[in-house]
Tab-separated table of C-alpha atoms and ligand atoms in Angstrom:
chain	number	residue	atom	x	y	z
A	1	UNK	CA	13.250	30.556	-11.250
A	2	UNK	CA	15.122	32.582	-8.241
A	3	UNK	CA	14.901	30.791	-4.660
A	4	UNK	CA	12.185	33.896	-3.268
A	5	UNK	CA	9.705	33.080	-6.184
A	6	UNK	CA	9.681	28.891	-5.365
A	7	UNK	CA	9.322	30.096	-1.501
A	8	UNK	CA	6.206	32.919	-2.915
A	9	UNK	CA	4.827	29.560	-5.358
A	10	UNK	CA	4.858	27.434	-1.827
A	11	UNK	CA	3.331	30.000	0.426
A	12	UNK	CA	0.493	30.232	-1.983
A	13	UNK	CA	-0.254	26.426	-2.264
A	14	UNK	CA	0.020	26.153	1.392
A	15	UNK	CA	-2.306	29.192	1.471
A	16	UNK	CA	-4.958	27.372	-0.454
A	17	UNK	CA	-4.839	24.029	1.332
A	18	UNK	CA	-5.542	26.119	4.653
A	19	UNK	CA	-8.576	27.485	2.545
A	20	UNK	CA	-9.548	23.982	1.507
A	21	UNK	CA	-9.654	22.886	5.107
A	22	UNK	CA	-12.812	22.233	6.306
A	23	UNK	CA	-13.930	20.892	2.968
A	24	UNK	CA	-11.105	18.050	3.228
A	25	UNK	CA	-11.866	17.443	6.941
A	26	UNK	CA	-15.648	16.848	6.424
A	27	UNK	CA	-14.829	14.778	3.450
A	28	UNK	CA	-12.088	12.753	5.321
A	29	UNK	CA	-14.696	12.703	7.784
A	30	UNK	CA	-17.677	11.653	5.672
A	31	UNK	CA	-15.261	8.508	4.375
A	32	UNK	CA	-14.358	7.200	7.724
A	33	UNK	CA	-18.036	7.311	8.479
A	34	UNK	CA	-19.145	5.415	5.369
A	35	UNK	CA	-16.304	2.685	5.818
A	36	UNK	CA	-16.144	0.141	1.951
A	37	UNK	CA	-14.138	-2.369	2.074
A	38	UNK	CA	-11.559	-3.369	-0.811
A	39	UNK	CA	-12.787	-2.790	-4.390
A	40	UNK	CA	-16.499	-1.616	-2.909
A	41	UNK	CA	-15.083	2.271	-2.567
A	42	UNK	CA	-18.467	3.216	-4.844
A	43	UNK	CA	-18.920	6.266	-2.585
A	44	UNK	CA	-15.502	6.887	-1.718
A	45	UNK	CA	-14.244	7.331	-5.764
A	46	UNK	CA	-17.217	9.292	-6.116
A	47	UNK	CA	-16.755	12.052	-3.623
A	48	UNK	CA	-13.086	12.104	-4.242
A	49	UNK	CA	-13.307	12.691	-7.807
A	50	UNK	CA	-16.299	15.046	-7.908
A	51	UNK	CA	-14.251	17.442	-5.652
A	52	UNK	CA	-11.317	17.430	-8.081
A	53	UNK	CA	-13.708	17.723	-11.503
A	54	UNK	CA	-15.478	20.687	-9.477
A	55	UNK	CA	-12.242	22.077	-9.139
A	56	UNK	CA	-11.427	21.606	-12.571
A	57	UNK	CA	-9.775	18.470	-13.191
A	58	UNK	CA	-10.461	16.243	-16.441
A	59	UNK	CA	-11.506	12.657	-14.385
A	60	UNK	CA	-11.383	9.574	-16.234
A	61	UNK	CA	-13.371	7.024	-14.090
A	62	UNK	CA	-13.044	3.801	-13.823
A	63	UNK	CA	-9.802	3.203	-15.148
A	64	UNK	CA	-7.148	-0.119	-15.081
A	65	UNK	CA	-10.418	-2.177	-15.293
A	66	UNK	CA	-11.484	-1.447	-11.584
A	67	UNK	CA	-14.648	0.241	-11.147
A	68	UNK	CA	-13.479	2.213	-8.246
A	69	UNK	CA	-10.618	3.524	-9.922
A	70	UNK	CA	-10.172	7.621	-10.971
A	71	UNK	CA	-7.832	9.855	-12.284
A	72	UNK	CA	-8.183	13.586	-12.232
A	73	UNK	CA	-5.364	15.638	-14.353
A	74	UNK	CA	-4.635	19.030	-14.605
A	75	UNK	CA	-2.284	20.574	-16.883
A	76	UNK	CA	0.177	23.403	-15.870
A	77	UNK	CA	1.801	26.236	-18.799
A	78	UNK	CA	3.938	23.757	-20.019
A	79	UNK	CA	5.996	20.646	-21.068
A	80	UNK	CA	7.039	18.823	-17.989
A	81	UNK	CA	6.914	15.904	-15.529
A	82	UNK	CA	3.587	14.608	-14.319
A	83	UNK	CA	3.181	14.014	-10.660
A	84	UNK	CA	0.615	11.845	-9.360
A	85	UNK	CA	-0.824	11.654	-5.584
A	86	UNK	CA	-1.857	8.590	-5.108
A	87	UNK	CA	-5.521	8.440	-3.101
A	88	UNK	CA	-6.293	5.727	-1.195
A	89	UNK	CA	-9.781	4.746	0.535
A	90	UNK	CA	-10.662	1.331	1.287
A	91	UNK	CA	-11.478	0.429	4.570
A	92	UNK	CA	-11.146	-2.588	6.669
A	93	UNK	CA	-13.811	-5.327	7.073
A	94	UNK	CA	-15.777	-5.166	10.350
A	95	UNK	CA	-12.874	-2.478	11.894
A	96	UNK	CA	-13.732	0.297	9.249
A	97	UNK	CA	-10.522	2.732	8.902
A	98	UNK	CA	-8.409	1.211	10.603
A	99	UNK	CA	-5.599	2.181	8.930
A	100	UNK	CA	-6.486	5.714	7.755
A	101	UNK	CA	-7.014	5.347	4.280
A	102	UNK	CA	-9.791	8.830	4.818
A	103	UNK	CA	-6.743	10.521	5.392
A	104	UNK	CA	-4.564	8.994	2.372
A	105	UNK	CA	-7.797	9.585	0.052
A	106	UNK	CA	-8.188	13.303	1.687
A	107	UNK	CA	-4.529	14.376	1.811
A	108	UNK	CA	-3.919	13.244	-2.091
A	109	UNK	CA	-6.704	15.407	-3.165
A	110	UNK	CA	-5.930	18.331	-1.219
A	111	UNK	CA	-2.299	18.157	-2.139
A	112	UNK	CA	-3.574	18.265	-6.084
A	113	UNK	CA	-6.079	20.943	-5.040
A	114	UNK	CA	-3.565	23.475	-3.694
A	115	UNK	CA	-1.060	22.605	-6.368
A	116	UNK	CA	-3.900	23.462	-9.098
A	117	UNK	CA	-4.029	27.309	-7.748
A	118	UNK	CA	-0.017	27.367	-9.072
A	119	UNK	CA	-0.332	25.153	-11.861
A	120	UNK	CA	-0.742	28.840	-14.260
A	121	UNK	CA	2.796	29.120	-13.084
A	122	UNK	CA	4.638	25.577	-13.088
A	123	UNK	CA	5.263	23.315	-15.710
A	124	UNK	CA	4.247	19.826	-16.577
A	125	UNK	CA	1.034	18.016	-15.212
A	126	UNK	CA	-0.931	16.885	-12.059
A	127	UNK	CA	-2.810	13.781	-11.056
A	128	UNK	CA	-4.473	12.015	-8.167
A	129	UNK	CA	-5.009	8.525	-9.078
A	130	UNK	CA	-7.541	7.035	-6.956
A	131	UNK	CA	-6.155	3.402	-6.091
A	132	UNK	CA	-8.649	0.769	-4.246
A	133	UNK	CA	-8.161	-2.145	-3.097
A	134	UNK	CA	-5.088	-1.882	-0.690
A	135	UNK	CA	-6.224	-4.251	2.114
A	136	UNK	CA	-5.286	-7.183	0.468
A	137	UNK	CA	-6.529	-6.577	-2.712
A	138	UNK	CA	-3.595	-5.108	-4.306
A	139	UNK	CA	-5.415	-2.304	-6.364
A	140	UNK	CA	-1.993	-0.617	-7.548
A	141	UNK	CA	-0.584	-3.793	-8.665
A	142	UNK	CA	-3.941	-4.195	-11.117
A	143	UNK	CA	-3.710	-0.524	-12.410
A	144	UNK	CA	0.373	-0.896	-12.767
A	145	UNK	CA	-0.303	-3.897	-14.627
A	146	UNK	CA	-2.921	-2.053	-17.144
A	147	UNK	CA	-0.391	0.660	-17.430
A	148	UNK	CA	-2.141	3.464	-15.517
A	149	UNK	CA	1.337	4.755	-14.440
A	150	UNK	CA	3.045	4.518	-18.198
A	151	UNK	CA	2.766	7.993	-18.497
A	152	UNK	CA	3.217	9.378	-14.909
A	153	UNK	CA	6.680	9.948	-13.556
A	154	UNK	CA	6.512	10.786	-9.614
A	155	UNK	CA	4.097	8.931	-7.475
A	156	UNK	CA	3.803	10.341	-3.881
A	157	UNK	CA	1.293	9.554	-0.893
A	158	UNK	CA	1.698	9.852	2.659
A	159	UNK	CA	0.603	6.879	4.984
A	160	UNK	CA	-0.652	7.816	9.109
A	161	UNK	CA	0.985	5.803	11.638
A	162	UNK	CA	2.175	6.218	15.351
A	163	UNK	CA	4.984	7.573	14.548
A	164	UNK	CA	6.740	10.278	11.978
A	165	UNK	CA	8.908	8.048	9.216
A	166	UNK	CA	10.672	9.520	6.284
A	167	UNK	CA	10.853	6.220	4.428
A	168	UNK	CA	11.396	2.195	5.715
A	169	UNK	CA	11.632	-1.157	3.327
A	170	UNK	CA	8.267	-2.597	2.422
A	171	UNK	CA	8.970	-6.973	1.481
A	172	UNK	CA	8.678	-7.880	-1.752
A	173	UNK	CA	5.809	-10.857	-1.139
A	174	UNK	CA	4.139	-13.634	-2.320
A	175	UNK	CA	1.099	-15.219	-1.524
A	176	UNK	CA	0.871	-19.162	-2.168
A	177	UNK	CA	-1.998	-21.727	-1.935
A	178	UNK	CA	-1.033	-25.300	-1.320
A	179	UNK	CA	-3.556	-27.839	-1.995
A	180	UNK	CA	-3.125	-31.721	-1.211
A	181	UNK	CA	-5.372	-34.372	-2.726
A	182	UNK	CA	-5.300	-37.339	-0.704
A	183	UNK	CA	-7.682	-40.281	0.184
A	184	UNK	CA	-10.506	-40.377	2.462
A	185	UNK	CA	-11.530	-43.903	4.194
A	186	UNK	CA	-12.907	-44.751	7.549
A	187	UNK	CA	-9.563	-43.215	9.973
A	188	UNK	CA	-10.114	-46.692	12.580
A	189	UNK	CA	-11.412	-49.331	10.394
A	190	UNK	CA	-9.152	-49.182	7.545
A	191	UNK	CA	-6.432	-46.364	7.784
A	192	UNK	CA	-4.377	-48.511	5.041
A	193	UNK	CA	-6.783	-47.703	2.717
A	194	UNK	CA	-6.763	-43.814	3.378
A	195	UNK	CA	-4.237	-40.788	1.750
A	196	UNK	CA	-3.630	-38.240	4.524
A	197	UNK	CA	-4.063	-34.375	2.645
A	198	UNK	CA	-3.569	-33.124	6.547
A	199	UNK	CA	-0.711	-34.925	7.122
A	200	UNK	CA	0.830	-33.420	3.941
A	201	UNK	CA	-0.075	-29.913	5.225
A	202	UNK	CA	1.589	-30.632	8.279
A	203	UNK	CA	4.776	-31.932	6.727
A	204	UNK	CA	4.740	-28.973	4.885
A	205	UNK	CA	4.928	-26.871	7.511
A	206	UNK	CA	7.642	-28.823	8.997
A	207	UNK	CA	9.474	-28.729	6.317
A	208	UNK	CA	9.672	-24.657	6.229
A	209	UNK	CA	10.720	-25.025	9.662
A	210	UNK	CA	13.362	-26.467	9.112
A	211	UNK	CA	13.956	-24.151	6.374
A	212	UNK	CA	13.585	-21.287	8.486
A	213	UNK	CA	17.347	-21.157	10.500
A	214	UNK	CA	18.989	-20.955	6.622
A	215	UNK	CA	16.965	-18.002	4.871
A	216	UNK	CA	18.260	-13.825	4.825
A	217	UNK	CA	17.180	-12.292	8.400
A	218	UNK	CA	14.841	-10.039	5.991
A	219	UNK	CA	12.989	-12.829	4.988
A	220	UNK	CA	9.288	-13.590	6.493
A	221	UNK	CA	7.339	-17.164	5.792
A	222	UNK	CA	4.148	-17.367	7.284
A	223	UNK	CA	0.794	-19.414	6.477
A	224	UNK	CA	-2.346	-20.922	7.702
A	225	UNK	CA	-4.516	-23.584	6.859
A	226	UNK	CA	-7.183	-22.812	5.770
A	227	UNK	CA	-8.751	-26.733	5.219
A	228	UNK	CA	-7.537	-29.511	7.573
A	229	UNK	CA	-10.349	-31.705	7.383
A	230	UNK	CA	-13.855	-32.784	7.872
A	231	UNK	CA	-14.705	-34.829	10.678
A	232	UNK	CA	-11.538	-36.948	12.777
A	233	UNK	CA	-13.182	-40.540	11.831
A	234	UNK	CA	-12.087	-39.779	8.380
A	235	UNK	CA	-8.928	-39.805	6.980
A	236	UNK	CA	-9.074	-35.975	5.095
A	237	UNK	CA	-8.807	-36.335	1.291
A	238	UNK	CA	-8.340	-32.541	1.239
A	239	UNK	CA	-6.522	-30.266	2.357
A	240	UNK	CA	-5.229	-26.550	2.204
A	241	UNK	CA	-3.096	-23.848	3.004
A	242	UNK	CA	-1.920	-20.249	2.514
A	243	UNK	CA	1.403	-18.723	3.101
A	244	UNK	CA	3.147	-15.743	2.503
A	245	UNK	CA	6.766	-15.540	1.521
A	246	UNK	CA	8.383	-12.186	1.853
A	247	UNK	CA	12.071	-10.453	1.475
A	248	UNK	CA	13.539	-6.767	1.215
A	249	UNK	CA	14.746	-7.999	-2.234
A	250	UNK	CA	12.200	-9.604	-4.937
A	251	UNK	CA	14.930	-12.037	-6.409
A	252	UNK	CA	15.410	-13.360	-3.103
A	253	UNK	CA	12.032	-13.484	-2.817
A	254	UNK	CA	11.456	-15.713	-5.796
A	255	UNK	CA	14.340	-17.928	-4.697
A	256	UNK	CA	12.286	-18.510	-0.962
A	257	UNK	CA	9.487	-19.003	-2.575
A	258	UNK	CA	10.233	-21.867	-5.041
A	259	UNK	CA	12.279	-23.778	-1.568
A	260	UNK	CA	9.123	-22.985	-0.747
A	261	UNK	CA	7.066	-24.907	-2.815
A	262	UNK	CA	9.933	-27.938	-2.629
A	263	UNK	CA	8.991	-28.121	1.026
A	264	UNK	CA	5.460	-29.018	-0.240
A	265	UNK	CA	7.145	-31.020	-2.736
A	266	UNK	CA	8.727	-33.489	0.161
A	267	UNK	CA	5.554	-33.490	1.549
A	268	UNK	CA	3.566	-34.960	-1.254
A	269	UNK	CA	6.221	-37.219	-1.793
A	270	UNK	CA	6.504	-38.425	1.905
A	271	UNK	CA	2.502	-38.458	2.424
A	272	UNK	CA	1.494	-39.852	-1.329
A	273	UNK	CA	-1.020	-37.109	-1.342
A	274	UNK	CA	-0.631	-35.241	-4.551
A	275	UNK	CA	-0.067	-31.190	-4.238
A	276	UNK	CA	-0.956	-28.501	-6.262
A	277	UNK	CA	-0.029	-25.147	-5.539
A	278	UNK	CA	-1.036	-21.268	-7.219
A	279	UNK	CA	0.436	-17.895	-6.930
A	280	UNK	CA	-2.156	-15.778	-5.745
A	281	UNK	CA	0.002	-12.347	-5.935
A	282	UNK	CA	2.544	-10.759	-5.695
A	283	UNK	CA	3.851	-7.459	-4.364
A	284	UNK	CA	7.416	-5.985	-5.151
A	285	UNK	CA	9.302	-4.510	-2.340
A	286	UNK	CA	9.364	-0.584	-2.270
A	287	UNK	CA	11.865	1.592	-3.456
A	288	UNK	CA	11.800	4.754	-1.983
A	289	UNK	CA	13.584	7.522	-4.136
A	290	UNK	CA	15.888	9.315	-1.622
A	291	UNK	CA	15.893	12.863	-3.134
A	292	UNK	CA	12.409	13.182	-3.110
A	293	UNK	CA	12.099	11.720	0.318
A	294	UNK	CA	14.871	14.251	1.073
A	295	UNK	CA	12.470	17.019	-0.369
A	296	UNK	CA	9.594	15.763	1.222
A	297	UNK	CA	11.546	15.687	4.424
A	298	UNK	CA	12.403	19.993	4.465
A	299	UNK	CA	8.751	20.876	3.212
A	300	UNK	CA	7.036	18.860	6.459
A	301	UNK	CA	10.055	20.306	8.294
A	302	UNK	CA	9.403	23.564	6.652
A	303	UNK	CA	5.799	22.939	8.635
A	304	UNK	CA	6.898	22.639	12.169
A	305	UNK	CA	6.798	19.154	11.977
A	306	UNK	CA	10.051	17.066	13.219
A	307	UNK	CA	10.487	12.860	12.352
A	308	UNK	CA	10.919	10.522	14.298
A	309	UNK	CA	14.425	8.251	14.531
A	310	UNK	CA	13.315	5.060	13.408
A	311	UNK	CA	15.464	2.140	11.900
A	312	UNK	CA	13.921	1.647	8.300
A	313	UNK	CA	14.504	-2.438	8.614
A	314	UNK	CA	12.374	-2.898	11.320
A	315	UNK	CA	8.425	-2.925	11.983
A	316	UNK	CA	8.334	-3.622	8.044
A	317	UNK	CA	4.994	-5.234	5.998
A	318	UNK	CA	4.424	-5.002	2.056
A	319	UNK	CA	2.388	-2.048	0.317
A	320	UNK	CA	1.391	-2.436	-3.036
A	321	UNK	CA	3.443	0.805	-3.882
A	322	UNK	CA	5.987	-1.485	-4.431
A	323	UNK	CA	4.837	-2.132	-7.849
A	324	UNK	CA	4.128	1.929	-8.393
A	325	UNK	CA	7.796	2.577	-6.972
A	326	UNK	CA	9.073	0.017	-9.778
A	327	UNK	CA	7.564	1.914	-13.035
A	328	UNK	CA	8.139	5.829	-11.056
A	329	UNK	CA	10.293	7.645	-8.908
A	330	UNK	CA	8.026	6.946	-5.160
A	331	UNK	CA	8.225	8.144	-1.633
A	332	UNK	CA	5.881	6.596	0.711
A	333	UNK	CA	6.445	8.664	4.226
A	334	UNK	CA	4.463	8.148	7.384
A	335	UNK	CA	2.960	11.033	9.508
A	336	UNK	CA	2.013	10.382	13.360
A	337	UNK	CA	-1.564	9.897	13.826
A	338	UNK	CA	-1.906	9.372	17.765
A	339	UNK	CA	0.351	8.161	20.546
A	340	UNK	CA	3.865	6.084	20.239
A	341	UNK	CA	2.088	2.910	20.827
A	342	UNK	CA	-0.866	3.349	18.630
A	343	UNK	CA	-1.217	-0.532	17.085
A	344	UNK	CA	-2.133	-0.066	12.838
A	345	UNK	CA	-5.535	-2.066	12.562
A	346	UNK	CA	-6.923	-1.823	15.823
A	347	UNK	CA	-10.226	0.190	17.214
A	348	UNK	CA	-8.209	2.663	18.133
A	349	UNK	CA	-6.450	3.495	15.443
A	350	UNK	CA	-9.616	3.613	13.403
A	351	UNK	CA	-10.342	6.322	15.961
A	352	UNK	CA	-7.171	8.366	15.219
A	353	UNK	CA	-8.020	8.431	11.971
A	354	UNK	CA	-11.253	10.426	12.539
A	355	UNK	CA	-9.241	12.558	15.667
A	356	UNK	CA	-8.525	15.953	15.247
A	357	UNK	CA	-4.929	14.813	14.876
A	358	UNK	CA	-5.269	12.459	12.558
A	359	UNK	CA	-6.826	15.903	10.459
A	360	UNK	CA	-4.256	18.146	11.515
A	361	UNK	CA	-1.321	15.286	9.895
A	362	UNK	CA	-3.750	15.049	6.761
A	363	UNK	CA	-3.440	19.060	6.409
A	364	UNK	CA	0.225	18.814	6.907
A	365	UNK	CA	0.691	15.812	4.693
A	366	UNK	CA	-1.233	17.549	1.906
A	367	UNK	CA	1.225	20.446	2.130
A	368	UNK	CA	4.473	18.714	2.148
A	369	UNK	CA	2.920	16.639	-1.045
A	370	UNK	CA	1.631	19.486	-2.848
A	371	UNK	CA	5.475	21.867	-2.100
A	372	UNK	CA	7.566	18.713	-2.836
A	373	UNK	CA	5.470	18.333	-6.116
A	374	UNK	CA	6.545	22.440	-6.730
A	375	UNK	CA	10.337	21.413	-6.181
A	376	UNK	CA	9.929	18.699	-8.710
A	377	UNK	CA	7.943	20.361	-11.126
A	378	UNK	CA	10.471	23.059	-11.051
A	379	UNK	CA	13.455	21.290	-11.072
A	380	UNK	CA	12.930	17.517	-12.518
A	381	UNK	CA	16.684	16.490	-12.787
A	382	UNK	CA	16.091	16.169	-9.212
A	383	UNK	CA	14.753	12.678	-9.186
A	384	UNK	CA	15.808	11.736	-13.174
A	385	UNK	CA	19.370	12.492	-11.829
A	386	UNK	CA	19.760	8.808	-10.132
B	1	ZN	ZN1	-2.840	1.145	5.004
């Protein structure tokens, strides 16, 4: 296919998506309104993927075992790749969108949408995979593990933020309860009697401490406790904590993770209080494929839209696309929801999300989706070429 007939296939999808407009602002809308937190998306799924099976799609719902998991296909005229936009939704407790998941959920869907008016012409297969569960609940993870993605070969979704980012690192992590079992006994009358489970907590975060000054600059340990006690005239017999180990690389990650657990280790031996300790998930870091992001970058471009210089090491967290970006080719960009200093989980982000900017970068981000899915549809070697 010649250069002016891609250009004529783009102009048409962005064509639809400005025709689509005011039905993906009032639903983006309509979900920022209705805030669910993680895994609780009832109405969220449902709107989503009633918009898409209107439009035509085939939706399989739930799917991966969560009940507010969807996927909507659409074939094209062909053999091909399948490209999936991945919709997210869940909102945060007591700050509702806080992090502009209405737009994610929105943007995915209107991407597909737009792409479905060209699909007669292209190639291969579309998705959105509706994928709950990000705030800490690691919804992707689940549905990678069940093997949702098995069949899908580009993943794409756009995040808001402050600012306009191509592509950073996301940390492999690792969340870890540490438990101590200790004594109790009356903490004045007969301390020799009594196994301190705080004092083990304590040592244990002593000992990463003193871990800290030898691990990679990329690396992150951070917990709290979450049980220190019950009342100070008795020694605590329990005790409890939660940390999260993180790294740009997940063999690193492991590595922290089990020095880690030896610095609970020490601690049970130096206390007597025995420990116990349980992975409680685990997220892999991201890996962005860089000529997709490079396609994604021209088609927002293409839209008047410029990015921001940002260094990709810093300002990093974990996403659960990490897992996604381990089974498919991934891009995870950013698009600028509000001013420079706009603070991700905070009131007033939650109020850039619902801003008339926040729709404008949902619009923009469902174009440069839906044209970067043409270029790959068109011409796969361009991400199986790695
Ligand atoms: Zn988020």
């Amino acid at each position: 296919m010649n250069e002016d007939t891609i250009a004529e296939i783009k102009s048409a999808v962005r064509e639809a998506i400005d025709k689509l407009q005011p039905k993906l602002m009032d639903l983006s809308e309509r979900i920022h309104r209705n805030p669910e937190i993680k895994f609780e998306e009832y109405k969220a799924s449902q709107w989503l993927s009633e918009v898409a099976e209107e439009a035509g799609f085939r939706v399989e719902k739930p799917i991966g075992g969560l009940e507010t998991a969807f996927r909507a296909s659409y074939s094209g005229s062909g053999e091909g790749p399948t490209v999936a936009f991945l919709a997210e939704y869940d909102a945060l407790p007591k700050l509702g969108h806080a992090c502009g998941h209405n737009l994610i959920g929105t943007a995915s869907l209107g991407a597909a949408l737009g792409l479905r008016e060209v699909m007669d012409r292209l190639p291969g297969s579309v998705q959105v995979i509706g994928t709950p569960g990000e705030e800490g609940g690691g919804g992707k993870v689940i549905l990678a593990e069940a093997g949702v993605f098995d069949d899908v070969d580009v993943t794409m979704m756009f995040h808001p933020s402050r600012k306009t980012v191509l592509w950073k690192h996301a940390l492999a992590r690792r969340k870890l309860l540490i438990e101590f079992f200790g004594k109790s006994a009356h903490a004045a009358s007969f301390p020799e009697k009594g196994i301190n489970a705080l004092d083990a907590t304590i040592q244990t975060f002593q000992n990463i401490n003193a871990l800290r000054q030898h691990i990679k600059d990329d690396a992150r340990i951070h917990g709290i406790i979450t049980h220190g006690g019950d009342a100070p005239n008795i020694v605590p017999d329990y005790s409890a904590s939660l940390f999260y180990v993180r790294a740009r690389d997940d063999d690193y990650c492991d590595e922290l993770l089990e020095k880690v657990k030896n610095c609970a280790r020490g601690a049970s031996i130096a206390t007597g209080a025995r420990v116990e300790m349980e992975m409680q998930g685990a997220y892999k870091s991201l890996r962005t494929n860089m000529p997709l992001a490079q396609t994604f970058k021209a088609n927002l471009e293409a839209l008047g839209w410029d990015f921001d210089d940002v260094d990709p090491t810093k300002e990093i967290g974990s996403t659960d696309m990490g897992d996604v970006s381990d089974v498919t080719a991934a891009i995870h960009p950013y698009l600028s929801i509000g001013p420079k200093d706009l603070v991700g989980h905070s009131p007033e982000f939650a109020e850039a999300a619902a801003s008339e900017r926040g729709q404008q970068a949902m619009i923009a981000a469902a174009k440069a989706l839906a044209t970067t899915a043409v270029d790959v549809l068109l011409r796969p070697s361009l991400f199986t070429e790695l």
